[in-house]
Tab-separated table of C-alpha atoms and ligand atoms in Angstrom:
chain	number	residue	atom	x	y	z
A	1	UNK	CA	-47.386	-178.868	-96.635
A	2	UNK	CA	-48.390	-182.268	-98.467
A	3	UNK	CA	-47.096	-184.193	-96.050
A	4	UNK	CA	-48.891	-187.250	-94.234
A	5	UNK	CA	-49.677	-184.921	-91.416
A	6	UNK	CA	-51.188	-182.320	-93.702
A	7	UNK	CA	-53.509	-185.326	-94.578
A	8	UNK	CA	-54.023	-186.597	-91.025
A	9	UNK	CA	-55.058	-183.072	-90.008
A	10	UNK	CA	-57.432	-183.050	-92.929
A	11	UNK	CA	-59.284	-186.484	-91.780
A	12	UNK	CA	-59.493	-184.835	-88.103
A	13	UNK	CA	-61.644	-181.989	-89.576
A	14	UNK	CA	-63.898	-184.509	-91.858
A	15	UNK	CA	-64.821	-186.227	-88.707
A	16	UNK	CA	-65.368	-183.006	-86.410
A	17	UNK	CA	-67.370	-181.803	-89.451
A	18	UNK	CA	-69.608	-185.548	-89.170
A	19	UNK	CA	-68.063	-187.800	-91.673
A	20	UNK	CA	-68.350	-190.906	-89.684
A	21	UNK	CA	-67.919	-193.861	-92.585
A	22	UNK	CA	-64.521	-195.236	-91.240
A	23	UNK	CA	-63.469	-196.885	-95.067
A	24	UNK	CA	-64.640	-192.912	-96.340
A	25	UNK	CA	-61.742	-191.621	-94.024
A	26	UNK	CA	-59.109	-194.263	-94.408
A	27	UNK	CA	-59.552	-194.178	-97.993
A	28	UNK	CA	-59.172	-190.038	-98.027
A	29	UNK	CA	-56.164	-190.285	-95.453
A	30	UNK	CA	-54.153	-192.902	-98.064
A	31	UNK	CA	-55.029	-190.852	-101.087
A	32	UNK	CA	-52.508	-188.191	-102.188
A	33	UNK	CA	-55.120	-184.992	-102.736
A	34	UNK	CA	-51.993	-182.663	-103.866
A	35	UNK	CA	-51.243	-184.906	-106.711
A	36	UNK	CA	-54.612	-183.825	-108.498
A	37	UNK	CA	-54.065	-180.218	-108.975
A	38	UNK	CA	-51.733	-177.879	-110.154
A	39	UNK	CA	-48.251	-177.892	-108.508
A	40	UNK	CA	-48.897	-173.789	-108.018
A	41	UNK	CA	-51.926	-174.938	-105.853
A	42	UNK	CA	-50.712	-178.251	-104.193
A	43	UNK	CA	-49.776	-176.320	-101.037
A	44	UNK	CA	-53.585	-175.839	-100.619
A	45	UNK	CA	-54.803	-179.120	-101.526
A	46	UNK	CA	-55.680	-180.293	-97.696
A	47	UNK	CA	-57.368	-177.152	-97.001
A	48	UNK	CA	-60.773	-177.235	-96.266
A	49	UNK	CA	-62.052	-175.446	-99.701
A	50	UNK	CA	-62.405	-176.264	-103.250
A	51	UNK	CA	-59.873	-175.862	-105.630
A	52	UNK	CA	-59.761	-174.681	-109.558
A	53	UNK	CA	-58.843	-176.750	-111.948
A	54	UNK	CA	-58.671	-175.090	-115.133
A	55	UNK	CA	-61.258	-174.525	-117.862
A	56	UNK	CA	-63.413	-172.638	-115.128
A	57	UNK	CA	-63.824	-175.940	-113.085
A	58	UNK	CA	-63.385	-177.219	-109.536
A	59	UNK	CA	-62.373	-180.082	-107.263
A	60	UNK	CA	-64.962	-179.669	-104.473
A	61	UNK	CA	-63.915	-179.269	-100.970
A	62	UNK	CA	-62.908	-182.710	-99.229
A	63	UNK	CA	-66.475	-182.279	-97.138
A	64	UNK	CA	-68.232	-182.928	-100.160
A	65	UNK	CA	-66.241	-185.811	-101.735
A	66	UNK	CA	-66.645	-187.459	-98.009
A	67	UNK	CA	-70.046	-187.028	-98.242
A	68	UNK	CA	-71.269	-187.935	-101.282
A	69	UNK	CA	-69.081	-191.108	-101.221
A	70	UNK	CA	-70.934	-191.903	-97.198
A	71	UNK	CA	-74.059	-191.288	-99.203
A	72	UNK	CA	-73.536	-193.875	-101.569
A	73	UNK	CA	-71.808	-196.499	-99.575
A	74	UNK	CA	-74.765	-197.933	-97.104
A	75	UNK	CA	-75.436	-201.619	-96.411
A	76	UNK	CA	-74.432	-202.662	-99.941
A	77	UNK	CA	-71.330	-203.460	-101.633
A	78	UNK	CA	-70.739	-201.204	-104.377
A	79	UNK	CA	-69.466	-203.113	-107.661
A	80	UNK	CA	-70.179	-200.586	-110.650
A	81	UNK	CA	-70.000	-196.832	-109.957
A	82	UNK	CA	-70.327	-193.964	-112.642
A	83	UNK	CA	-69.186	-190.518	-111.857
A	84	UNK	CA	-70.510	-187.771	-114.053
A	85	UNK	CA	-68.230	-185.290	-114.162
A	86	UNK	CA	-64.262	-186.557	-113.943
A	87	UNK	CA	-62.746	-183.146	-113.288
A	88	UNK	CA	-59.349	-184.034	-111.847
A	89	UNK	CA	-60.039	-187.764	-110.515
A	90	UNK	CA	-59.389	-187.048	-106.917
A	91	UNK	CA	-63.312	-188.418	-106.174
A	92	UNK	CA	-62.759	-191.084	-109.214
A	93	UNK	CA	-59.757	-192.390	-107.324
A	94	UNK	CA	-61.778	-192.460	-104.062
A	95	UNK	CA	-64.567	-194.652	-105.307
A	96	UNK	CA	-61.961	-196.628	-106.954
A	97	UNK	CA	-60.872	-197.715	-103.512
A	98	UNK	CA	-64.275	-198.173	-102.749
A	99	UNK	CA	-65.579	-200.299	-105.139
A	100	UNK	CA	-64.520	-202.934	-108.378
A	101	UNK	CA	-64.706	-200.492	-111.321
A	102	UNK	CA	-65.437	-196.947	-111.699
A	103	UNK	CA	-66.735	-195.643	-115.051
A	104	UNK	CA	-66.601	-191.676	-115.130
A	105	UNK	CA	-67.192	-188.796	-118.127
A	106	UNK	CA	-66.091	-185.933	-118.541
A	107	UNK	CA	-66.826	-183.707	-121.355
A	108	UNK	CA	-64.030	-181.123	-121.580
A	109	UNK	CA	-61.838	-183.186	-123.687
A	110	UNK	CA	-58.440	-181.702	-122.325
A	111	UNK	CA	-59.731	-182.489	-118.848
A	112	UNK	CA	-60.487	-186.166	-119.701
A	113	UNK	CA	-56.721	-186.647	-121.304
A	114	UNK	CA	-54.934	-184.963	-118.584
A	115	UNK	CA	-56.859	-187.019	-115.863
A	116	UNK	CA	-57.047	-190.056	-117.789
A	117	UNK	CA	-52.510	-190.354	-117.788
A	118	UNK	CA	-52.928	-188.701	-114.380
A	119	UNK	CA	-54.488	-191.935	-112.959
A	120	UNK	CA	-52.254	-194.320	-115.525
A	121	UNK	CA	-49.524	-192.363	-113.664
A	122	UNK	CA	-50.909	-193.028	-110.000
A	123	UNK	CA	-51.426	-196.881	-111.204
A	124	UNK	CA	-55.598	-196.603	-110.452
A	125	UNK	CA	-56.393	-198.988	-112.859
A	126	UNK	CA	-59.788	-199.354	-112.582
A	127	UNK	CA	-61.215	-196.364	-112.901
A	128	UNK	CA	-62.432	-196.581	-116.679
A	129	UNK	CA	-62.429	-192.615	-117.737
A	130	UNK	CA	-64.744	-191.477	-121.273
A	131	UNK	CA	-64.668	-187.967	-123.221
A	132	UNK	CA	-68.415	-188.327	-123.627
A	133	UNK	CA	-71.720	-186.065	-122.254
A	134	UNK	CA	-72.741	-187.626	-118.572
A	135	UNK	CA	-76.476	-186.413	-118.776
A	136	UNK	CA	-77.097	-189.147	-121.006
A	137	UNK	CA	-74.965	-191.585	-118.553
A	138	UNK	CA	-73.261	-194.851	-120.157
A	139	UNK	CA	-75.671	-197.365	-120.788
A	140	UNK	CA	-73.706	-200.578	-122.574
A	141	UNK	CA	-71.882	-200.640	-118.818
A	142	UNK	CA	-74.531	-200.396	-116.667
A	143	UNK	CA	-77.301	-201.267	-114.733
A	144	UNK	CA	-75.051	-199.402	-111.601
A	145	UNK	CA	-75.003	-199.679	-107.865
A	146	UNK	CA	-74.140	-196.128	-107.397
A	147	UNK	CA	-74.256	-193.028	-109.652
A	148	UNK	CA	-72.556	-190.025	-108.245
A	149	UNK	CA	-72.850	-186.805	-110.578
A	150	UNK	CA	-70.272	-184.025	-109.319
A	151	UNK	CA	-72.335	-181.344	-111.142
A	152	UNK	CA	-75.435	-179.347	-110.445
A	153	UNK	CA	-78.535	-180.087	-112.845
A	154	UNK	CA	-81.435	-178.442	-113.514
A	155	UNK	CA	-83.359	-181.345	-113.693
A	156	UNK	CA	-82.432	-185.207	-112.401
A	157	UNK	CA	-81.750	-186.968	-116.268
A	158	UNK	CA	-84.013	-189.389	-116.464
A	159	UNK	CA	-81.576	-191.261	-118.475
A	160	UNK	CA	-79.440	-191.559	-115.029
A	161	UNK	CA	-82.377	-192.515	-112.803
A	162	UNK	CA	-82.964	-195.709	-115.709
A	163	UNK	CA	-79.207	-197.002	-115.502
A	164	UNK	CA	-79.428	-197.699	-111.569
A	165	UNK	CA	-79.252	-201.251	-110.471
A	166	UNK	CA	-82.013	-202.937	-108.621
A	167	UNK	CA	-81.632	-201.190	-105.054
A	168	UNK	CA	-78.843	-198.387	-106.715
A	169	UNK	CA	-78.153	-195.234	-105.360
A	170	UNK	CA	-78.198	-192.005	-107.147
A	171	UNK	CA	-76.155	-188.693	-105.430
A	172	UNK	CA	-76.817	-185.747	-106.931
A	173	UNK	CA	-76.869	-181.617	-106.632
A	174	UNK	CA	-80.045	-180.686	-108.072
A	175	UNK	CA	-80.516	-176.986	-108.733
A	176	UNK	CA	-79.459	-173.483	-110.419
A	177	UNK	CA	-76.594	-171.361	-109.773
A	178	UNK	CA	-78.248	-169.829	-106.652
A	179	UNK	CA	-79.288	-172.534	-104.742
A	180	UNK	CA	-79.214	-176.105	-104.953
A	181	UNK	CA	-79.287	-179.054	-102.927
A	182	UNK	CA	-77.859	-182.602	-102.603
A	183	UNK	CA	-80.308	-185.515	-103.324
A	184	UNK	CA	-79.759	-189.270	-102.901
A	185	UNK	CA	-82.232	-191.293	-104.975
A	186	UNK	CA	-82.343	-194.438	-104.025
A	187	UNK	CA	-83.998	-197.488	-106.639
A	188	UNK	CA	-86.845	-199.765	-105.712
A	189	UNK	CA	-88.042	-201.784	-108.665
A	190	UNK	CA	-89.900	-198.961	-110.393
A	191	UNK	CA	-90.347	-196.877	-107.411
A	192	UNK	CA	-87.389	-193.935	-106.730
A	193	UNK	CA	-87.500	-192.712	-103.398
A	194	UNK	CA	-86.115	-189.437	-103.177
A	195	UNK	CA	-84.541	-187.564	-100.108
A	196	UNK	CA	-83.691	-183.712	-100.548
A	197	UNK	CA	-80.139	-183.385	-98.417
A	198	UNK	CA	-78.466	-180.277	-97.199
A	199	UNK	CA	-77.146	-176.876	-99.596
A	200	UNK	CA	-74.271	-177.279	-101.683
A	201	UNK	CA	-72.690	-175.704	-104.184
A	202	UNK	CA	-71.332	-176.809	-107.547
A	203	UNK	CA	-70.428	-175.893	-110.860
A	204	UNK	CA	-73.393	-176.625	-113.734
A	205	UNK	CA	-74.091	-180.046	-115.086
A	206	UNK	CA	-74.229	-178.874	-119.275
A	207	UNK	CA	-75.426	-181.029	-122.182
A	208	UNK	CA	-72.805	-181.825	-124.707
A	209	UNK	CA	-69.166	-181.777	-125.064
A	210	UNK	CA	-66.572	-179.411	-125.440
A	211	UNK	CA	-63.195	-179.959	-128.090
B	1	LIG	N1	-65.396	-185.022	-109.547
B	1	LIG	C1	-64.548	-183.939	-109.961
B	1	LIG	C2	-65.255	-182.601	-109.851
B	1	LIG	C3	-65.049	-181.805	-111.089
B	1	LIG	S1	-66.091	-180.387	-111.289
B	1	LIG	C4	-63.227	-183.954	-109.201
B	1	LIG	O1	-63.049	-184.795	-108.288
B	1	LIG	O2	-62.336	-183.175	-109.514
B	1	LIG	C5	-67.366	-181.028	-112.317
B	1	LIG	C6	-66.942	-181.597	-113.656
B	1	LIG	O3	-68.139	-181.993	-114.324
B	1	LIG	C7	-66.226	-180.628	-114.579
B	1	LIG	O4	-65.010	-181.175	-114.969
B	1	LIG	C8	-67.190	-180.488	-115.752
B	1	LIG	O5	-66.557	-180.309	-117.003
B	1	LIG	C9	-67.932	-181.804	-115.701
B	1	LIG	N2	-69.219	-181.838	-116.385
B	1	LIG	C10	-70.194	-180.900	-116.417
B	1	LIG	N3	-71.228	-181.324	-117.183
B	1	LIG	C11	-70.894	-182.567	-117.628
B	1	LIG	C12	-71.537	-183.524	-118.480
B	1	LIG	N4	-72.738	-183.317	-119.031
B	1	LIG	N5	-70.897	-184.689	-118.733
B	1	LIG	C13	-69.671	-184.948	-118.205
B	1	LIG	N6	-69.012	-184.079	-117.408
B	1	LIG	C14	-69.613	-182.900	-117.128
């Protein structure tokens, strides 16, 4: 049920559902998905769905991680990512194929430790994982070519939007429990140029962090 042709199947569906970004796909057909949740749920882990965690989060279905990662890849090369929201590093260890260093936050702290040794354990050395509030981003290793945040805010933190690179990308679920949508917001100078992207779903982006 975890086996390579569990994953192969898996890639088939990405691409039937549009994911065309060939490195997106390779990347997601190497990468061992069961290894990020609970053994009780690893069965499930190439199944087209998102998966609990614990502490009332989720690892979002593989459509999304595809996507968001396509939507921050373009023309560039991607040096510096952040992630906002670490959850169980299955989309840390994606961008960490995908680019030089990964910085992500969490801010459940048992989340943060158990991913942390999970990606010691899986040798992904550099993704660079804090127990610190991602609203507020982290600034001393910035500016970034890509920000992805894997929760839904209210409001795009301005904070975020500051800490993009010359020509950065910023992906993003922007709305309230009932509807939101994916944005990329993509830096010009001064200028942001915003596109609103399709419906998605995803747990709340909060302020602050939790012992
Ligand atoms: N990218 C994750 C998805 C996890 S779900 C994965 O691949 O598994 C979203 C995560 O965002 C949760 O773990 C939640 O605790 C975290 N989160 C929510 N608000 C946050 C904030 N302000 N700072 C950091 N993490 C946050």
């Amino acid at each position: 049920m975890t086996s390579a042709r569990t994953r192969e199947r898996m890639i088939a569906r990405l691409l039937e559902q549009g994911i065309c970004d060939q490195e997106v796909l390779d990347v997601m057909l190497r990468i061992p998905r069961h290894l990020f949740v609970d053994e009780a749920l690893a069965h499930r882990a190439y199944e087209d769905t998102a998966l609990p965690i614990g502490y009332q989060q989720t690892l979002s279905q593989p459509y999304v991680v595809a996507r968001m990662t396509e939507l921050i890849l373009g023309a560039r090369r991607i040096e510096r990512v952040l992630e906002v929201g670490t959850g169980s590093g299955y989309q840390s260890a994606v961008l960490a194929a995908l680019a030089e260093h990964v910085y992500t936050l969490e801010r459940i702290r048992p989340l943060h430790e158990r991913t942390r040794k999970r990606l010691q354990q899986l040798k992904v050395y550099n993704v660079f994982p804090r127990y610190s509030d991602g609203t507020v981003g982290w600034p001393e290793k910035g500016p970034y070519d890509a920000i992805l945040v894997t929760a839904a805010a209210e409001q795009v933190p301005h904070e975020l939007l500051a800490q993009l690179a010359e020509g950065g990308v910023l992906v993003i679920p922007v709305g309230g429990q009932e509807a939101q949508s994916l944005r990329r917001i993509r830096r010009q100078q001064d200028q942001y140029h915003e596109e609103v992207l399709e419906p998605v779903r995803f747990v709340p982006l909060l302020k602050g962090r939790l012992r």
